[in-house]
């Protein structure tokens, strides 16, 4: 099959333009030579609401609906022109996507156009979506766990002695090391570590995968005899109990962690966090 030039842009959500922070919420692809113009948007709101605290489900749904309506209108306009003329309307397909990326002072903006060669623009649409939008869920998750680290720090700041004990570091052997955001070392020995772990992903599969990765890392540290001398505390967030499937996945992961002699507490349970940290003071 012949390869054609395609143009694509990322749909970005910027609730606070002054901060410059954005989340990719979709992709638009145009392949003028084939008269192709289409888009794909995320459907799950939690990725956005975890990143932007001021965003709730209702607001996300409203914004997504407006973006979908705008892009669907452009796509349908191109199809109607093609049907009426019997041609692919290459110039119109290109102009539509070029107009999208013009500067705008709105909550939803479009990244500068990028170019790719493709035999199948619909396949390209799926590939770009997977790379830039689905992958961003990992970044969002990391940012959520960064926020959880700050909550633990706030708890530790209640006792000045404790806050100074914990620093980001790696735990393990020369051949296998695991990064932790909060590690207590003394005289070259790893005494304790705290890992905030987000287990609120939108579906059970993601909870099992993310939690399972950390359970396996801790299991390997234990097999290598490299666990901190005074233990590991994992602070978590749980899905709502009424969401039975997600909550079951959460409980399974917590059970795995406890089987490894890992302490588990809620990220906002300052008392348990302080008790664990105070155990490091002799």
CSV table of C-alpha atoms in Angstrom, one decimal:
chain,number,residue,atom,x,y,z
A,1,UNK,CA,0.0,0.0,0.0
A,2,UNK,CA,1.1,3.6,-0.7
A,3,UNK,CA,2.2,5.7,2.2
A,4,UNK,CA,0.6,9.2,2.6
A,5,UNK,CA,1.4,12.3,4.6
A,6,UNK,CA,-0.8,12.6,7.7
A,7,UNK,CA,-1.1,15.5,10.1
A,8,UNK,CA,-2.1,15.1,13.7
A,9,UNK,CA,-2.6,17.2,16.8
A,10,UNK,CA,-3.1,16.4,20.5
A,11,UNK,CA,-6.2,17.7,22.2
A,12,UNK,CA,-5.1,19.3,25.5
A,13,UNK,CA,-7.0,20.4,28.6
A,14,UNK,CA,-5.6,23.4,30.4
A,15,UNK,CA,-8.0,24.3,33.3
A,16,UNK,CA,-5.5,26.9,34.6
A,17,UNK,CA,-3.7,28.6,31.7
A,18,UNK,CA,-1.3,30.5,34.0
A,19,UNK,CA,0.2,27.3,35.4
A,20,UNK,CA,0.9,25.8,32.0
A,21,UNK,CA,-0.1,22.3,33.2
A,22,UNK,CA,-2.2,20.3,30.8
A,23,UNK,CA,-3.5,16.8,30.2
A,24,UNK,CA,-3.8,15.2,26.8
A,25,UNK,CA,-7.4,14.2,26.3
A,26,UNK,CA,-7.5,13.2,22.7
A,27,UNK,CA,-6.0,13.1,19.2
A,28,UNK,CA,-7.1,14.5,15.8
A,29,UNK,CA,-5.7,13.0,12.5
A,30,UNK,CA,-6.1,14.4,9.0
A,31,UNK,CA,-4.8,12.6,5.9
A,32,UNK,CA,-5.6,15.0,3.0
A,33,UNK,CA,-4.6,12.6,0.2
A,34,UNK,CA,-7.3,10.1,1.4
A,35,UNK,CA,-9.8,12.7,2.5
A,36,UNK,CA,-9.5,11.5,6.1
A,37,UNK,CA,-10.3,13.5,9.2
A,38,UNK,CA,-11.2,11.9,12.5
A,39,UNK,CA,-10.5,12.0,16.2
A,40,UNK,CA,-10.5,10.0,19.4
A,41,UNK,CA,-11.1,11.3,22.9
A,42,UNK,CA,-10.7,9.7,26.3
A,43,UNK,CA,-13.9,8.5,27.9
A,44,UNK,CA,-12.8,8.0,31.5
A,45,UNK,CA,-13.0,11.1,33.6
A,46,UNK,CA,-10.9,9.9,36.6
A,47,UNK,CA,-7.6,10.5,34.8
A,48,UNK,CA,-8.4,14.1,34.5
A,49,UNK,CA,-10.0,14.6,37.9
A,50,UNK,CA,-7.0,13.0,39.7
A,51,UNK,CA,-4.7,15.5,37.9
A,52,UNK,CA,-6.8,18.6,38.3
A,53,UNK,CA,-8.5,18.7,41.6
A,54,UNK,CA,-10.9,21.5,40.5
A,55,UNK,CA,-12.3,19.2,37.8
A,56,UNK,CA,-15.2,17.0,38.7
A,57,UNK,CA,-17.1,14.4,36.7
A,58,UNK,CA,-19.8,16.8,35.6
A,59,UNK,CA,-17.4,19.5,34.4
A,60,UNK,CA,-15.3,16.9,32.5
A,61,UNK,CA,-18.4,15.5,30.8
A,62,UNK,CA,-19.5,18.9,29.7
A,63,UNK,CA,-16.1,19.8,28.3
A,64,UNK,CA,-15.7,16.5,26.5
A,65,UNK,CA,-19.2,16.8,25.0
A,66,UNK,CA,-18.4,20.3,23.6
A,67,UNK,CA,-15.1,19.1,22.1
A,68,UNK,CA,-16.7,16.0,20.6
A,69,UNK,CA,-19.5,18.2,19.1
A,70,UNK,CA,-16.9,20.6,17.5
A,71,UNK,CA,-14.8,17.8,16.0
A,72,UNK,CA,-17.7,15.8,14.8
A,73,UNK,CA,-19.1,18.9,13.1
A,74,UNK,CA,-15.8,19.4,11.3
A,75,UNK,CA,-15.6,15.7,10.3
A,76,UNK,CA,-19.2,15.7,9.0
A,77,UNK,CA,-18.7,18.9,7.1
A,78,UNK,CA,-15.8,17.3,5.3
A,79,UNK,CA,-17.8,14.2,4.5
A,80,UNK,CA,-20.7,16.3,3.2
A,81,UNK,CA,-18.5,18.3,0.9
A,82,UNK,CA,-16.9,15.1,-0.4
A,83,UNK,CA,-20.3,13.6,-1.1
A,84,UNK,CA,-21.5,16.7,-2.9
A,85,UNK,CA,-18.3,17.1,-5.0
A,86,UNK,CA,-17.4,13.5,-5.5
A,87,UNK,CA,-13.8,14.4,-4.6
A,88,UNK,CA,-11.6,13.9,-1.6
A,89,UNK,CA,-11.4,17.6,-0.8
A,90,UNK,CA,-7.7,17.4,0.2
A,91,UNK,CA,-7.4,21.2,0.7
A,92,UNK,CA,-10.4,21.3,3.0
A,93,UNK,CA,-9.1,18.3,5.1
A,94,UNK,CA,-5.8,20.1,5.6
A,95,UNK,CA,-7.4,23.4,6.3
A,96,UNK,CA,-9.7,22.0,9.0
A,97,UNK,CA,-6.8,20.6,11.0
A,98,UNK,CA,-4.6,23.7,10.5
A,99,UNK,CA,-7.4,25.9,11.8
A,100,UNK,CA,-7.8,23.8,14.9
A,101,UNK,CA,-4.2,24.5,16.1
A,102,UNK,CA,-4.5,28.3,15.8
A,103,UNK,CA,-3.9,30.0,19.2
A,104,UNK,CA,-7.0,30.2,21.4
A,105,UNK,CA,-7.6,31.4,24.9
A,106,UNK,CA,-9.8,28.5,26.0
A,107,UNK,CA,-9.6,25.6,28.4
A,108,UNK,CA,-9.2,23.2,25.5
A,109,UNK,CA,-6.3,23.8,23.1
A,110,UNK,CA,-4.5,21.9,20.3
A,111,UNK,CA,-0.8,21.1,20.2
A,112,UNK,CA,1.2,22.2,17.1
A,113,UNK,CA,0.7,20.0,14.1
A,114,UNK,CA,3.0,17.0,13.7
A,115,UNK,CA,3.5,15.0,10.5
A,116,UNK,CA,3.7,11.2,9.9
A,117,UNK,CA,3.8,8.9,6.9
A,118,UNK,CA,1.1,6.2,7.0
A,119,UNK,CA,-0.7,3.6,5.0
A,120,UNK,CA,-3.7,3.6,7.3
A,121,UNK,CA,-4.6,6.9,9.0
A,122,UNK,CA,-7.1,5.2,11.3
A,123,UNK,CA,-4.3,2.9,12.5
A,124,UNK,CA,-2.2,6.0,13.0
A,125,UNK,CA,-5.0,7.6,15.1
A,126,UNK,CA,-5.0,4.6,17.4
A,127,UNK,CA,-1.2,4.5,17.7
A,128,UNK,CA,-0.9,8.2,18.5
A,129,UNK,CA,-3.7,7.9,21.0
A,130,UNK,CA,-2.0,5.0,22.7
A,131,UNK,CA,1.3,6.7,22.8
A,132,UNK,CA,0.3,10.2,23.9
A,133,UNK,CA,-3.0,9.8,25.7
A,134,UNK,CA,-3.1,6.4,27.2
A,135,UNK,CA,0.5,6.6,28.3
A,136,UNK,CA,-0.3,9.9,30.1
A,137,UNK,CA,-2.3,7.8,32.6
A,138,UNK,CA,1.0,6.6,33.9
A,139,UNK,CA,2.2,10.2,34.2
A,140,UNK,CA,-1.1,11.2,36.0
A,141,UNK,CA,-0.7,8.2,38.3
A,142,UNK,CA,2.9,9.3,39.1
A,143,UNK,CA,1.6,12.9,39.8
A,144,UNK,CA,-1.1,11.5,42.0
A,145,UNK,CA,1.5,9.6,44.0
A,146,UNK,CA,3.7,12.7,44.1
A,147,UNK,CA,0.7,14.4,45.9
A,148,UNK,CA,0.5,11.4,48.2
A,149,UNK,CA,4.1,11.8,49.1
A,150,UNK,CA,3.4,15.4,50.0
A,151,UNK,CA,0.6,14.2,52.4
A,152,UNK,CA,3.1,11.9,54.1
A,153,UNK,CA,5.5,14.7,54.4
A,154,UNK,CA,2.9,16.9,56.0
A,155,UNK,CA,2.3,14.2,58.6
A,156,UNK,CA,6.0,13.9,59.3
A,157,UNK,CA,6.3,17.6,59.7
A,158,UNK,CA,4.3,17.4,62.9
A,159,UNK,CA,7.6,16.2,64.4
A,160,UNK,CA,10.7,18.0,63.1
A,161,UNK,CA,12.9,15.1,64.0
A,162,UNK,CA,11.0,12.7,61.7
A,163,UNK,CA,10.9,14.9,58.6
A,164,UNK,CA,14.7,15.1,58.5
A,165,UNK,CA,15.1,11.4,58.7
A,166,UNK,CA,13.5,10.5,55.3
A,167,UNK,CA,14.8,11.3,51.9
A,168,UNK,CA,14.3,9.9,48.4
A,169,UNK,CA,16.7,7.0,47.8
A,170,UNK,CA,17.0,3.5,46.4
A,171,UNK,CA,16.7,0.3,48.4
A,172,UNK,CA,18.3,-3.0,47.3
A,173,UNK,CA,21.6,-4.6,46.3
A,174,UNK,CA,24.3,-3.5,43.9
A,175,UNK,CA,22.5,-5.6,41.2
A,176,UNK,CA,18.8,-4.7,42.0
A,177,UNK,CA,17.6,-1.4,43.3
A,178,UNK,CA,14.1,0.0,43.9
A,179,UNK,CA,13.5,3.7,44.2
A,180,UNK,CA,11.5,4.9,47.2
A,181,UNK,CA,10.4,8.5,47.8
A,182,UNK,CA,11.0,8.2,51.5
A,183,UNK,CA,13.9,6.2,52.9
A,184,UNK,CA,15.7,6.4,56.3
A,185,UNK,CA,19.4,5.5,56.3
A,186,UNK,CA,21.8,5.6,59.1
A,187,UNK,CA,25.5,4.6,59.1
A,188,UNK,CA,25.1,3.1,55.7
A,189,UNK,CA,22.2,0.9,56.7
A,190,UNK,CA,18.7,1.1,55.2
A,191,UNK,CA,16.5,1.2,58.2
A,192,UNK,CA,13.0,2.0,56.8
A,193,UNK,CA,11.1,3.1,53.7
A,194,UNK,CA,7.7,4.6,53.0
A,195,UNK,CA,6.0,4.2,49.6
A,196,UNK,CA,2.7,6.0,48.8
A,197,UNK,CA,0.8,3.7,46.4
A,198,UNK,CA,-2.2,4.8,44.5
A,199,UNK,CA,-4.7,2.0,44.1
A,200,UNK,CA,-7.7,4.0,42.8
A,201,UNK,CA,-7.3,3.3,39.1
A,202,UNK,CA,-10.5,3.3,37.0
A,203,UNK,CA,-10.7,-0.5,36.6
A,204,UNK,CA,-9.6,-3.6,38.5
A,205,UNK,CA,-7.1,-4.6,35.9
A,206,UNK,CA,-5.1,-1.4,36.4
A,207,UNK,CA,-5.2,-1.8,40.2
A,208,UNK,CA,-3.9,-5.3,39.9
A,209,UNK,CA,-1.2,-4.3,37.5
A,210,UNK,CA,0.1,-1.3,39.3
A,211,UNK,CA,-0.2,-2.8,42.8
A,212,UNK,CA,1.2,-6.1,41.6
A,213,UNK,CA,4.3,-4.4,40.2
A,214,UNK,CA,5.1,-3.0,43.6
A,215,UNK,CA,4.3,-6.3,45.4
A,216,UNK,CA,6.7,-8.0,43.1
A,217,UNK,CA,9.5,-5.5,43.7
A,218,UNK,CA,9.1,-5.9,47.4
A,219,UNK,CA,9.0,-9.7,47.1
A,220,UNK,CA,12.3,-9.6,45.2
A,221,UNK,CA,13.8,-7.3,47.8
A,222,UNK,CA,12.8,-9.8,50.5
A,223,UNK,CA,14.2,-12.8,48.6
A,224,UNK,CA,17.5,-10.9,48.2
A,225,UNK,CA,17.6,-10.1,51.9
A,226,UNK,CA,17.5,-6.4,51.0
A,227,UNK,CA,14.4,-5.2,52.8
A,228,UNK,CA,14.9,-2.3,55.2
A,229,UNK,CA,15.8,-3.5,58.7
A,230,UNK,CA,12.8,-1.8,60.4
A,231,UNK,CA,10.4,-2.5,57.6
A,232,UNK,CA,8.4,-0.8,54.8
A,233,UNK,CA,5.2,1.2,55.2
A,234,UNK,CA,2.9,1.5,52.2
A,235,UNK,CA,0.4,4.3,52.4
A,236,UNK,CA,-2.6,3.8,50.0
A,237,UNK,CA,-5.8,5.2,48.7
A,238,UNK,CA,-8.7,2.8,48.2
A,239,UNK,CA,-11.5,2.8,45.7
A,240,UNK,CA,-15.0,3.4,47.2
A,241,UNK,CA,-16.3,0.2,48.9
A,242,UNK,CA,-19.5,0.3,46.9
A,243,UNK,CA,-17.4,-0.3,43.7
A,244,UNK,CA,-17.1,-3.9,44.6
A,245,UNK,CA,-14.8,-5.1,41.8
A,246,UNK,CA,-12.2,-2.4,42.2
A,247,UNK,CA,-12.4,-2.7,46.0
A,248,UNK,CA,-11.8,-6.4,45.8
A,249,UNK,CA,-8.7,-5.8,43.6
A,250,UNK,CA,-7.5,-3.2,46.2
A,251,UNK,CA,-8.0,-5.7,49.1
A,252,UNK,CA,-6.1,-8.4,47.1
A,253,UNK,CA,-3.1,-6.2,46.7
A,254,UNK,CA,-3.1,-5.1,50.3
A,255,UNK,CA,-3.3,-8.7,51.3
A,256,UNK,CA,-0.2,-9.5,49.1
A,257,UNK,CA,1.7,-6.6,50.7
A,258,UNK,CA,0.9,-7.8,54.2
A,259,UNK,CA,2.0,-11.3,53.4
A,260,UNK,CA,5.4,-9.7,52.8
A,261,UNK,CA,5.4,-8.2,56.3
A,262,UNK,CA,4.8,-4.8,54.8
A,263,UNK,CA,2.7,-2.4,56.9
A,264,UNK,CA,-0.2,-0.8,55.1
A,265,UNK,CA,-2.1,2.4,56.1
A,266,UNK,CA,-4.3,5.0,54.5
A,267,UNK,CA,-2.3,7.9,53.1
A,268,UNK,CA,-4.3,10.3,55.4
A,269,UNK,CA,-3.9,8.3,58.5
A,270,UNK,CA,-1.3,10.6,60.0
A,271,UNK,CA,-1.3,8.7,63.3
A,272,UNK,CA,-0.1,5.4,61.8
A,273,UNK,CA,2.5,7.2,59.6
A,274,UNK,CA,3.9,9.0,62.7
A,275,UNK,CA,3.9,5.8,64.7
A,276,UNK,CA,5.9,4.0,62.0
A,277,UNK,CA,8.4,6.9,61.7
A,278,UNK,CA,8.8,7.3,65.4
A,279,UNK,CA,9.9,3.7,65.5
A,280,UNK,CA,13.1,4.9,63.8
A,281,UNK,CA,14.1,7.1,66.7
A,282,UNK,CA,16.2,5.5,69.4
